[in-house]
mmCIF file with all atom_site columns, C-alpha atoms in Angstrom:
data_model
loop_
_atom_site.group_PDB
_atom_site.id
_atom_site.type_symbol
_atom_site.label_atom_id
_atom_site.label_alt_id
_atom_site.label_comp_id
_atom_site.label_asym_id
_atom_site.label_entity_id
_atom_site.label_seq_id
_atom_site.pdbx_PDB_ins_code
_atom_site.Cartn_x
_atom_site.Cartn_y
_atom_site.Cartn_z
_atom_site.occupancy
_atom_site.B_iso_or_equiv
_atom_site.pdbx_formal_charge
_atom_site.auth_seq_id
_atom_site.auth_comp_id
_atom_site.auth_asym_id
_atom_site.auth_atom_id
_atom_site.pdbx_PDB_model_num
ATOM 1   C CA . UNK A 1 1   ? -33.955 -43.162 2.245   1.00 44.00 ? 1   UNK A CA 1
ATOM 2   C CA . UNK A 1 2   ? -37.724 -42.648 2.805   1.00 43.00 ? 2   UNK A CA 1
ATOM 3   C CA . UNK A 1 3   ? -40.430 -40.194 1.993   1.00 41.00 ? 3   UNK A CA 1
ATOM 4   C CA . UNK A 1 4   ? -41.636 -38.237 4.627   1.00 43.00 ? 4   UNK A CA 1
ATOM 5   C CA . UNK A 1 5   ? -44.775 -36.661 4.819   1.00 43.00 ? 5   UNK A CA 1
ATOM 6   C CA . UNK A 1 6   ? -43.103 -33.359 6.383   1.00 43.00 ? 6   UNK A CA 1
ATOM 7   C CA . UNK A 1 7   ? -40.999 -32.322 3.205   1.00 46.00 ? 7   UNK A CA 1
ATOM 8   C CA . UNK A 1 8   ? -37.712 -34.488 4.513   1.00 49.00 ? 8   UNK A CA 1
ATOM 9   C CA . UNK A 1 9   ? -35.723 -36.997 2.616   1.00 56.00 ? 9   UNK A CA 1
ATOM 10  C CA . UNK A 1 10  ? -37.414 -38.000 -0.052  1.00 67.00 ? 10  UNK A CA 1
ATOM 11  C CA . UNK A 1 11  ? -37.020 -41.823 -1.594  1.00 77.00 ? 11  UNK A CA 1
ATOM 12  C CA . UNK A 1 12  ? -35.224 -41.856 -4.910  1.00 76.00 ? 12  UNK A CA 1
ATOM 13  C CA . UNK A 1 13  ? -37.271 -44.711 -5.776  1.00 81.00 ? 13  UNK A CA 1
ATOM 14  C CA . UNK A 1 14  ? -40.777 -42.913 -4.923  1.00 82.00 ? 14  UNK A CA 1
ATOM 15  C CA . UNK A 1 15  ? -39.082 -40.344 -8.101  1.00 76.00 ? 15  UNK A CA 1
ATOM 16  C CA . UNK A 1 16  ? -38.605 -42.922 -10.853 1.00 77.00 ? 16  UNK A CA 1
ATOM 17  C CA . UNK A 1 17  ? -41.879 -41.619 -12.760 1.00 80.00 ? 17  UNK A CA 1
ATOM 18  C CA . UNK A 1 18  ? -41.564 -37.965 -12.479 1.00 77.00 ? 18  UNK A CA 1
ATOM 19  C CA . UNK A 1 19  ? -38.072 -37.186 -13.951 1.00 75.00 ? 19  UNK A CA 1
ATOM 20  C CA . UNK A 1 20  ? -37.803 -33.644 -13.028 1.00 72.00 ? 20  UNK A CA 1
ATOM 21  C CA . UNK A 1 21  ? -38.488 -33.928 -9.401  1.00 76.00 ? 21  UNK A CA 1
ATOM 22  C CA . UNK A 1 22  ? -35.874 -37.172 -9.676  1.00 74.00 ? 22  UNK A CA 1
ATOM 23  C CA . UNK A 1 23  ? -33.002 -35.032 -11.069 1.00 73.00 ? 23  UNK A CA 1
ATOM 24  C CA . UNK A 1 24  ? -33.967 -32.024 -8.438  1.00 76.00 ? 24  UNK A CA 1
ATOM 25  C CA . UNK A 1 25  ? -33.514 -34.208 -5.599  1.00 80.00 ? 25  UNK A CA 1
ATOM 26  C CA . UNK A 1 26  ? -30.524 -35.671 -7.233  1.00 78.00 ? 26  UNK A CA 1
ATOM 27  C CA . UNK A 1 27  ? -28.991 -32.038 -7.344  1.00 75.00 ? 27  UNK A CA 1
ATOM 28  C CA . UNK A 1 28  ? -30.175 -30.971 -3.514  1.00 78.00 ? 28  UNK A CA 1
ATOM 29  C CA . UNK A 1 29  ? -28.171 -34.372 -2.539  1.00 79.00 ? 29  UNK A CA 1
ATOM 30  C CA . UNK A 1 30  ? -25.363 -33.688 -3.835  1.00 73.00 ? 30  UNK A CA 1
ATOM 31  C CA . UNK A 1 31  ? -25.057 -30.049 -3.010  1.00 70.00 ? 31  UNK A CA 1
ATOM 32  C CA . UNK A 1 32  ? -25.422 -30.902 0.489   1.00 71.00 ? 32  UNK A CA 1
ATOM 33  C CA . UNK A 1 33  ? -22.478 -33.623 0.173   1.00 64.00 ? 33  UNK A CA 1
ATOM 34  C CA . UNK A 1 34  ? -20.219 -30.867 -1.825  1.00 54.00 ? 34  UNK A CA 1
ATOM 35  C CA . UNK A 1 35  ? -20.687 -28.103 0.723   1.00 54.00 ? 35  UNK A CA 1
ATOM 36  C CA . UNK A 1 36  ? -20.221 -31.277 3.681   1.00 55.00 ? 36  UNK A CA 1
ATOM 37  C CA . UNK A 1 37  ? -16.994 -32.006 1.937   1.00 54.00 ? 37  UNK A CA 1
ATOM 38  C CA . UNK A 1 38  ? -15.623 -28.713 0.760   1.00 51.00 ? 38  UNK A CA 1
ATOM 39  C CA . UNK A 1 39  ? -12.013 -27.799 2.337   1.00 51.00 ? 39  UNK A CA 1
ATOM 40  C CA . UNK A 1 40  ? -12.268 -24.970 5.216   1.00 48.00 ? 40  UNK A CA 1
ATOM 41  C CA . UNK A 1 41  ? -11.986 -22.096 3.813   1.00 43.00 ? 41  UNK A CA 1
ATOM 42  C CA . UNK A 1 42  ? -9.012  -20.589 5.283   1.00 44.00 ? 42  UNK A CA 1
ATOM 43  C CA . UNK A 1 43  ? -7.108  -24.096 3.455   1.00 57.00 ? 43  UNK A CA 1
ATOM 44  C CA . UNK A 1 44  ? -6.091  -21.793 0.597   1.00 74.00 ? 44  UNK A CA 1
ATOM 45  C CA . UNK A 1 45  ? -6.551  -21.732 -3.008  1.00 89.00 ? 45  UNK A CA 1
ATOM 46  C CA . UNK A 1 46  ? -6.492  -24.816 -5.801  1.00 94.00 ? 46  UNK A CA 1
ATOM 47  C CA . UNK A 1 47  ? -3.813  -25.127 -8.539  1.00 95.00 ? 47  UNK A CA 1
ATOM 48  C CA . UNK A 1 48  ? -4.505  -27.323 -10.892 1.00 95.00 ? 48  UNK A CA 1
ATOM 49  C CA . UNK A 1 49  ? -2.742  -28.773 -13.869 1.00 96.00 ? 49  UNK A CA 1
ATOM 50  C CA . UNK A 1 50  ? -2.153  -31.733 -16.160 1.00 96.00 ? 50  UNK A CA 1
ATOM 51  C CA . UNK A 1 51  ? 0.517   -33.782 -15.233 1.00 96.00 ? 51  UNK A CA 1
ATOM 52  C CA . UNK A 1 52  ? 2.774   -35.068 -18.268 1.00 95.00 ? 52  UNK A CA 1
ATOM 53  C CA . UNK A 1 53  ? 5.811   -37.739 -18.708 1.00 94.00 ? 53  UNK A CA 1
ATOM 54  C CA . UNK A 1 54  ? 8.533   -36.664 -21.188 1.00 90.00 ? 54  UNK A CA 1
ATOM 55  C CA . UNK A 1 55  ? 12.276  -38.508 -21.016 1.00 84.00 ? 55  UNK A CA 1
ATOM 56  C CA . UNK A 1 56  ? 11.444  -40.050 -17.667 1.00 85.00 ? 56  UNK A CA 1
ATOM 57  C CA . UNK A 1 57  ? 10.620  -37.330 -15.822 1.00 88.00 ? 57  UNK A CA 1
ATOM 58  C CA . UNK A 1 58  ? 6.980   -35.631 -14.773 1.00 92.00 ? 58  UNK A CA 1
ATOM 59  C CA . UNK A 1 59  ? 6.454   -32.411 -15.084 1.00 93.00 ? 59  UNK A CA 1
ATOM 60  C CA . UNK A 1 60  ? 2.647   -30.181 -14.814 1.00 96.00 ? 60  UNK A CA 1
ATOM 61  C CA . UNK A 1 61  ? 1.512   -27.515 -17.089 1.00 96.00 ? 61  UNK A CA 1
ATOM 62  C CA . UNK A 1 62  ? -1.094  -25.171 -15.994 1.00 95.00 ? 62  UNK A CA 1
ATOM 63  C CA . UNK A 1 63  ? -4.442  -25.863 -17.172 1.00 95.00 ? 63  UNK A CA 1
ATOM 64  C CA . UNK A 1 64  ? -5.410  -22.360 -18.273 1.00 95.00 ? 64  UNK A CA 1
ATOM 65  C CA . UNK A 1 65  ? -2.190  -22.685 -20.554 1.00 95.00 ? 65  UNK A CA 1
ATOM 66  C CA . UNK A 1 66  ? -4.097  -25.994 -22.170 1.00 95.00 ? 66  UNK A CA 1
ATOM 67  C CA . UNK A 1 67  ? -6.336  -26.257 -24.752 1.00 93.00 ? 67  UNK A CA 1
ATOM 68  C CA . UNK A 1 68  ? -6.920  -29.995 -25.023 1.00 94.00 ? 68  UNK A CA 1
ATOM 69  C CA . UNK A 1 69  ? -5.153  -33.419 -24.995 1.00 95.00 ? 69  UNK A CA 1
ATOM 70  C CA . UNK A 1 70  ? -5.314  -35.318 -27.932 1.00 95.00 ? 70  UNK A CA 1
ATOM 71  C CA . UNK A 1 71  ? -4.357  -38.614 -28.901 1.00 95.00 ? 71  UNK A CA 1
ATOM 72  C CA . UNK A 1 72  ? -0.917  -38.515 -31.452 1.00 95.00 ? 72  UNK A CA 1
ATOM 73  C CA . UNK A 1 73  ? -2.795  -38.304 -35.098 1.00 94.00 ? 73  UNK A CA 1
ATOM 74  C CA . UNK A 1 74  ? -2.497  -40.791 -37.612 1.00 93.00 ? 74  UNK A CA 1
ATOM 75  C CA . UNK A 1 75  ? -0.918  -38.389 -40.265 1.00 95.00 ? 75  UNK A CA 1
ATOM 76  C CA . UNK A 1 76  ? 1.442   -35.980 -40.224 1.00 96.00 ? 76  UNK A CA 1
ATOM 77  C CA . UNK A 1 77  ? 2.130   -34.158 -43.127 1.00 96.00 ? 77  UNK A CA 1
ATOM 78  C CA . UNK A 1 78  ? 5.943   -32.812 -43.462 1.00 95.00 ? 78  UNK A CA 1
ATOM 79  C CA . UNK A 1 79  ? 6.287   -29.742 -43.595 1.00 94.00 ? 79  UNK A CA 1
ATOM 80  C CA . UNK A 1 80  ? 9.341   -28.762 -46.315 1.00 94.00 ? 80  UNK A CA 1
ATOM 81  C CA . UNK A 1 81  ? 12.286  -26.364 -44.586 1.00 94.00 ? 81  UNK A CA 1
ATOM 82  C CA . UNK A 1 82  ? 11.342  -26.941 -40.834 1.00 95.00 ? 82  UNK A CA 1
ATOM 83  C CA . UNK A 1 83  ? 13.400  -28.037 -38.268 1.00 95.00 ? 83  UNK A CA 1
ATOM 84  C CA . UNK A 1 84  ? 13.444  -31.589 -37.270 1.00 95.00 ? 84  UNK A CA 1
ATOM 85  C CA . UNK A 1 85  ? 11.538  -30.944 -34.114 1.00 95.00 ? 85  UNK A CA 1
ATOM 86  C CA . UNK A 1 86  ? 8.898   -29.780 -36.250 1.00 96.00 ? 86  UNK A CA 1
ATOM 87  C CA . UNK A 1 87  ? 7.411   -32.894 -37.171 1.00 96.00 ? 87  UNK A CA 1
ATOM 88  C CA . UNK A 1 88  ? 4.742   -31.587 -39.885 1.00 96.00 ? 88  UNK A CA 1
ATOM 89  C CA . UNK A 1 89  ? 0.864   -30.323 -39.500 1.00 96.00 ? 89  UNK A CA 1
ATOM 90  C CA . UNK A 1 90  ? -2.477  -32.637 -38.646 1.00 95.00 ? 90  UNK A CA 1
ATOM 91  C CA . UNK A 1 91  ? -5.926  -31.817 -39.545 1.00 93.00 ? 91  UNK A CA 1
ATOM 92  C CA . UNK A 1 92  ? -7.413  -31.691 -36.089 1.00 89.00 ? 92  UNK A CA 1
ATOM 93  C CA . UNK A 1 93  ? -11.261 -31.226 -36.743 1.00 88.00 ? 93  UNK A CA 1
ATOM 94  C CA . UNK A 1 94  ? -11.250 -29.216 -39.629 1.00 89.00 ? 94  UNK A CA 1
ATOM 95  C CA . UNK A 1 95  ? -8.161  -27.246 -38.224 1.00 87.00 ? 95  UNK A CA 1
ATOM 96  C CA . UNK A 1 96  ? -4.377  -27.336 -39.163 1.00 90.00 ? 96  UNK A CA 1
ATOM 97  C CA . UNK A 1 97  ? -2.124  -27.635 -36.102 1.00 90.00 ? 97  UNK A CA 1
ATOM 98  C CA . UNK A 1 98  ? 1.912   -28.179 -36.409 1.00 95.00 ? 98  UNK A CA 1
ATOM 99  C CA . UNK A 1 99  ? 2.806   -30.604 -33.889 1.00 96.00 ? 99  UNK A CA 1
ATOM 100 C CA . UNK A 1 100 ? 6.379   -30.360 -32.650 1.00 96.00 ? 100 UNK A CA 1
ATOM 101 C CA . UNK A 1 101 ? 7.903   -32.645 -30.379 1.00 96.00 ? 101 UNK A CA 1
ATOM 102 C CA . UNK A 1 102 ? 8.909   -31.382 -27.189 1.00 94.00 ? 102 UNK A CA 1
ATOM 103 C CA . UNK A 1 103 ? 11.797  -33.810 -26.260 1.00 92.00 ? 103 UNK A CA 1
ATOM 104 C CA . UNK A 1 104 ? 13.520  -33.084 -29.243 1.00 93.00 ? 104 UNK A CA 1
ATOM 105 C CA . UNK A 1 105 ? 12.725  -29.460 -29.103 1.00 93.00 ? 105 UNK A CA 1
ATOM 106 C CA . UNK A 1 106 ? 14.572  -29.154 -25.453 1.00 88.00 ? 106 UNK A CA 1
ATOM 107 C CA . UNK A 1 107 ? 17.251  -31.445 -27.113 1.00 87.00 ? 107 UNK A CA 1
ATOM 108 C CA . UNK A 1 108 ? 16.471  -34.457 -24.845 1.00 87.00 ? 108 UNK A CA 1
ATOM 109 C CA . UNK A 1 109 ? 15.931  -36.732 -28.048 1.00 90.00 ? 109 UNK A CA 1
ATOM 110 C CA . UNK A 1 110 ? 13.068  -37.810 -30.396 1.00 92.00 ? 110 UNK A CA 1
ATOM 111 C CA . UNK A 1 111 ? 10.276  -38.761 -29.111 1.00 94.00 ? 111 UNK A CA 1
ATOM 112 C CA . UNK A 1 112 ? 9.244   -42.460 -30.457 1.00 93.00 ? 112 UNK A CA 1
ATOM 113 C CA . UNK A 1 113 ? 5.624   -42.348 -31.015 1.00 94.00 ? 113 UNK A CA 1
ATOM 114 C CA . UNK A 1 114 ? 3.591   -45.403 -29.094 1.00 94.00 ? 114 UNK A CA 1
ATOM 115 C CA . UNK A 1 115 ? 0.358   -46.107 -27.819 1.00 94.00 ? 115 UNK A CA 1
ATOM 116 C CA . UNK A 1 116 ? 0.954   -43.908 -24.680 1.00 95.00 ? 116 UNK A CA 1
ATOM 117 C CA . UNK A 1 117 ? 1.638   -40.960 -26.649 1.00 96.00 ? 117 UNK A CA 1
ATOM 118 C CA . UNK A 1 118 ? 0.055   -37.575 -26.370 1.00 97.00 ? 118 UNK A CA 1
ATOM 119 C CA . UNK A 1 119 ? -0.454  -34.221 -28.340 1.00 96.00 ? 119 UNK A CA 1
ATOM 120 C CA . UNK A 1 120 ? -0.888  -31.152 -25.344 1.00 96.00 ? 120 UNK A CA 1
ATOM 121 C CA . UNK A 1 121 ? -2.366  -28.263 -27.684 1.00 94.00 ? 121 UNK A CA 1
ATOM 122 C CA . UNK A 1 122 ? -1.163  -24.998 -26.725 1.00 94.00 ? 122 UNK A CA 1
ATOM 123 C CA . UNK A 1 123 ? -3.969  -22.431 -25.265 1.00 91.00 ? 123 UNK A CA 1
ATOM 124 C CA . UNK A 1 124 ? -2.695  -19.126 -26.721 1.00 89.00 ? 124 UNK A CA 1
ATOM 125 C CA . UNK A 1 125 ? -4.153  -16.758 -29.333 1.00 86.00 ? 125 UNK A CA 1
ATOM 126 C CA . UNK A 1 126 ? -1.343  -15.983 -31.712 1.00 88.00 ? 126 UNK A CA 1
ATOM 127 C CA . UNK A 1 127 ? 0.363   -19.258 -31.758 1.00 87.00 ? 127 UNK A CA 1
ATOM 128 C CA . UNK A 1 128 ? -1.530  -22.773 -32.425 1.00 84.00 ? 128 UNK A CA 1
ATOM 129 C CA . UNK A 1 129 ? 0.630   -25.799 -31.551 1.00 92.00 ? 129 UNK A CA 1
ATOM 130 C CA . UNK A 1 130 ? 0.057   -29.471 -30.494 1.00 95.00 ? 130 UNK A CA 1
ATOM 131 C CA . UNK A 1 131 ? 3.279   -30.204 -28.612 1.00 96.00 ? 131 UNK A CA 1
ATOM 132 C CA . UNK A 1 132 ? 4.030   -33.900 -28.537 1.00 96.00 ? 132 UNK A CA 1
ATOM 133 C CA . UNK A 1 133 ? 4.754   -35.568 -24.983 1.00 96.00 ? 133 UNK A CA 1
ATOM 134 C CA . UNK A 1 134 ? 5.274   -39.451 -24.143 1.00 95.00 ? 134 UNK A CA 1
ATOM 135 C CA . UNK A 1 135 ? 2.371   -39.584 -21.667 1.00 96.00 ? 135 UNK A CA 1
ATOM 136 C CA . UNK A 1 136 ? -0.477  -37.571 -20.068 1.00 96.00 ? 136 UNK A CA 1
ATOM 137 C CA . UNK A 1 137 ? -0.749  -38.764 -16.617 1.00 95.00 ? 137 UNK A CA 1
ATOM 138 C CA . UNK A 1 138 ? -4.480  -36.490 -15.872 1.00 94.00 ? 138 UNK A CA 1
ATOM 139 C CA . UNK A 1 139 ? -5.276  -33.176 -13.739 1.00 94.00 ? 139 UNK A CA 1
ATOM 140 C CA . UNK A 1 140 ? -3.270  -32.788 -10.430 1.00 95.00 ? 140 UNK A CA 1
ATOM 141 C CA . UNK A 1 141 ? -4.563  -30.612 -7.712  1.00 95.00 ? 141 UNK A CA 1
ATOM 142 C CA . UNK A 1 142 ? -2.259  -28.895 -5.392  1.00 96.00 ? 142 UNK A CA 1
ATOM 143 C CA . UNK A 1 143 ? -2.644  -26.299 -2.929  1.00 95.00 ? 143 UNK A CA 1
ATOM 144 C CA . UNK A 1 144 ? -1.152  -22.819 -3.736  1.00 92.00 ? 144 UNK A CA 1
ATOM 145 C CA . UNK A 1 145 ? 0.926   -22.980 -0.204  1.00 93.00 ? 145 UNK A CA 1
ATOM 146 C CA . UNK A 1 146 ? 2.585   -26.090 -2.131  1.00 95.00 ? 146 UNK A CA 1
ATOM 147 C CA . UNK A 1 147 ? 3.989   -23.626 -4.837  1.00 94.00 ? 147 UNK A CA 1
ATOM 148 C CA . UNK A 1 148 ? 7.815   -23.068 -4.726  1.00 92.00 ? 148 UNK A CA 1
ATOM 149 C CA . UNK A 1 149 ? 9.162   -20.262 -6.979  1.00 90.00 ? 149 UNK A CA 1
ATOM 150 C CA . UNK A 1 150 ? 12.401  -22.118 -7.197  1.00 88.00 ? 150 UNK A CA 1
ATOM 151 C CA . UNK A 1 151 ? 12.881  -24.159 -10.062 1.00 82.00 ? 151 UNK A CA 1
ATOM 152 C CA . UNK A 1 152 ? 13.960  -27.815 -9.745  1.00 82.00 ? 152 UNK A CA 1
ATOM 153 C CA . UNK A 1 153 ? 17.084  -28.827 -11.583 1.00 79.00 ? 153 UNK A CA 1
ATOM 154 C CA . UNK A 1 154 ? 15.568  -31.378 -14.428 1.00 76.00 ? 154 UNK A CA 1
ATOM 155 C CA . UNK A 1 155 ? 17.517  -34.113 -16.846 1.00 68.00 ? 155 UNK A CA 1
ATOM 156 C CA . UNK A 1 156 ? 15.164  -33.235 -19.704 1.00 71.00 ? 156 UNK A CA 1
ATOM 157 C CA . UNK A 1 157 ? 16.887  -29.771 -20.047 1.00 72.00 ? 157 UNK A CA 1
ATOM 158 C CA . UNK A 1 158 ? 13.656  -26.916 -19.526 1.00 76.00 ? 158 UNK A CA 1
ATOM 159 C CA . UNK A 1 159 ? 14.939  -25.126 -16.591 1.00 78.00 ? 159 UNK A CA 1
ATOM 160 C CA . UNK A 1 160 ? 14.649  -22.047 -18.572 1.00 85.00 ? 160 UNK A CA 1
ATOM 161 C CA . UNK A 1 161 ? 10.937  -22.533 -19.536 1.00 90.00 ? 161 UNK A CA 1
ATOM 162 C CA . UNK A 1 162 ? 9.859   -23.508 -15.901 1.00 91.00 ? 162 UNK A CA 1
ATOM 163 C CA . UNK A 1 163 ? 7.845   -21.558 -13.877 1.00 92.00 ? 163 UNK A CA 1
ATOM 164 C CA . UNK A 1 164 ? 8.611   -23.130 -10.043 1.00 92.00 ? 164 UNK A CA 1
ATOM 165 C CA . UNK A 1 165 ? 7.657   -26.369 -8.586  1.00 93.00 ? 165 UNK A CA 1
ATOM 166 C CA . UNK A 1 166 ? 4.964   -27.858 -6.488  1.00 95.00 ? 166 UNK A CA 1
ATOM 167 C CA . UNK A 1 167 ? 6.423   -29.967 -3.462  1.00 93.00 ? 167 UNK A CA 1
ATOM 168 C CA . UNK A 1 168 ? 4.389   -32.442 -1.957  1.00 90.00 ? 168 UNK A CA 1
ATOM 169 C CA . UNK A 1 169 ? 5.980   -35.092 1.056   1.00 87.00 ? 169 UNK A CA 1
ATOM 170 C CA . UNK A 1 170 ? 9.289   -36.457 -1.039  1.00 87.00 ? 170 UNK A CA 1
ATOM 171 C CA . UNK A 1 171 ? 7.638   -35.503 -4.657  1.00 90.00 ? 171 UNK A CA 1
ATOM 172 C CA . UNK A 1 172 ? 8.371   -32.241 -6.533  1.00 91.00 ? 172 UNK A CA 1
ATOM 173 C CA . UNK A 1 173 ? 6.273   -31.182 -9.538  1.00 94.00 ? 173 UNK A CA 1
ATOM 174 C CA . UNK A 1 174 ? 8.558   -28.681 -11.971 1.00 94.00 ? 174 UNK A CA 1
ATOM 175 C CA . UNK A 1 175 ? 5.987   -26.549 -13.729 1.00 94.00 ? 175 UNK A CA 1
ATOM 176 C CA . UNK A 1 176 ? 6.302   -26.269 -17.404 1.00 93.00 ? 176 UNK A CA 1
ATOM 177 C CA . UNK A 1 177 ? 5.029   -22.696 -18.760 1.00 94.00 ? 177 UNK A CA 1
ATOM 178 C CA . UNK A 1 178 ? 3.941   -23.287 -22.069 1.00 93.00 ? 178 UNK A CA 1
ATOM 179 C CA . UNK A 1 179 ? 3.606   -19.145 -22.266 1.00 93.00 ? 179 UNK A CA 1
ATOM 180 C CA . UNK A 1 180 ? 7.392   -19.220 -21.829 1.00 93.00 ? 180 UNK A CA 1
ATOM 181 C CA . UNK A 1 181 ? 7.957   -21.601 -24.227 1.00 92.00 ? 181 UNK A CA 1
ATOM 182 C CA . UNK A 1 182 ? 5.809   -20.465 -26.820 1.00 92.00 ? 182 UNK A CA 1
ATOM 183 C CA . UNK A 1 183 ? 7.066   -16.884 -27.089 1.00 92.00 ? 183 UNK A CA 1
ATOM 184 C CA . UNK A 1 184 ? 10.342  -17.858 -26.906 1.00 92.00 ? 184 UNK A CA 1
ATOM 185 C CA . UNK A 1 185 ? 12.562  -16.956 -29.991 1.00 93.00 ? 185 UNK A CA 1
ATOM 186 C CA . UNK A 1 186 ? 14.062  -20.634 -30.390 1.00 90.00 ? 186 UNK A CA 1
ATOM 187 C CA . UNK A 1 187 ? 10.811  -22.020 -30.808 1.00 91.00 ? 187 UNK A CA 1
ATOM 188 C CA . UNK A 1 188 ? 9.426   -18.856 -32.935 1.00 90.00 ? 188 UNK A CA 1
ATOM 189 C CA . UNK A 1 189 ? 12.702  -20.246 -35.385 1.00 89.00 ? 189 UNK A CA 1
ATOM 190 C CA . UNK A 1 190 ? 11.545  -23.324 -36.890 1.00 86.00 ? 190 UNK A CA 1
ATOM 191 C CA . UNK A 1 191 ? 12.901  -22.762 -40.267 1.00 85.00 ? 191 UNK A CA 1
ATOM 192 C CA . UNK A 1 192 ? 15.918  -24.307 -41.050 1.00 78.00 ? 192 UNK A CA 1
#
């Protein structure tokens, strides 16, 4: 682009030595391409969550319901009395989190830890856990039109945890709510 005299387009390259006038230019750009590119707004809203592998099968869990994704910790302290799907607590930054694993919680099978492996850490107030998946796939977006309130029949056995499904063409999304599972009284049990 070029400078013009009138206040128009101005040349990135006529910016390089004044860095504030550089990064305000930067930011009018690419407002203008965001609000250019921004759905109508009659399209609906955005879901979004993070799309995870477990036994085969994908499911999503709302993003509000997680904290972060981590990668699965080096050590894993045992933790005496649980039950085997507890598989212990990790220091996470300072902080104690019991990771459990999720397959064998649903009784689908251990999981085998690999390099693919993934700790989802559970965004609720009262009850801190890192719940141990085989893969975190990222953030899907979906319309809210896309939502179906009927759950999907799944081999990894959750249908009681699952809050609907998002159907897209031939692909449908079960939705996983960690709330559900959480506050559950099989997973508040995990003594022996």
């Amino acid at each position: 682009m070029t400078s013009s005299a009138g206040g128009g387009d101005t040349s990135l390259r006529s910016l390089r030595d004044r860095p504030f006038e550089l990064l305000k230019e930067l930011e009018k750009r690419s407002r203008t391409v965001t609000t250019a590119n921004a759905p109508e707004a009659g399209a609906g809203r955005e879901w979004v969550g993070v799309a995870c592998r477990m036994g085969g099968e994908t499911f999503l869990i709302a993003r509000e319901e997680t904290r972060e994704v981590l990668g699965y910790p080096t050590v894993i302290t045992r933790i005496p009395g649980a039950k085997s799907w507890v598989k212990g607590l990790a220091n996470v930054r300072g902080s104690l989190f019991p990771m459990l694993d999720l397959r064998q919680f649903l009784g689908s099978g251990a999981t085998t830890p690999g390099r693919n492996t993934r700790v989802v850490v559970v965004n609720h107030r009262e009850i801190p856990a890192g719940l141990i998946v085989d893969e975190v796939l990222g953030f899907r977006r979906f319309a809210e039109s896309e939502f179906s309130a009927e759950a999907p029949p799944t081999v990894v056995r959750f249908e009681s945890y699952l809050a609907g499904a998002f159907r897209r063409g031939g692909e449908v999304w079960p939705v996983l709510s960690l709330k559900t599972l959480v506050e559950s009284q099989s997973f508040l049990q995990a003594a022996s």
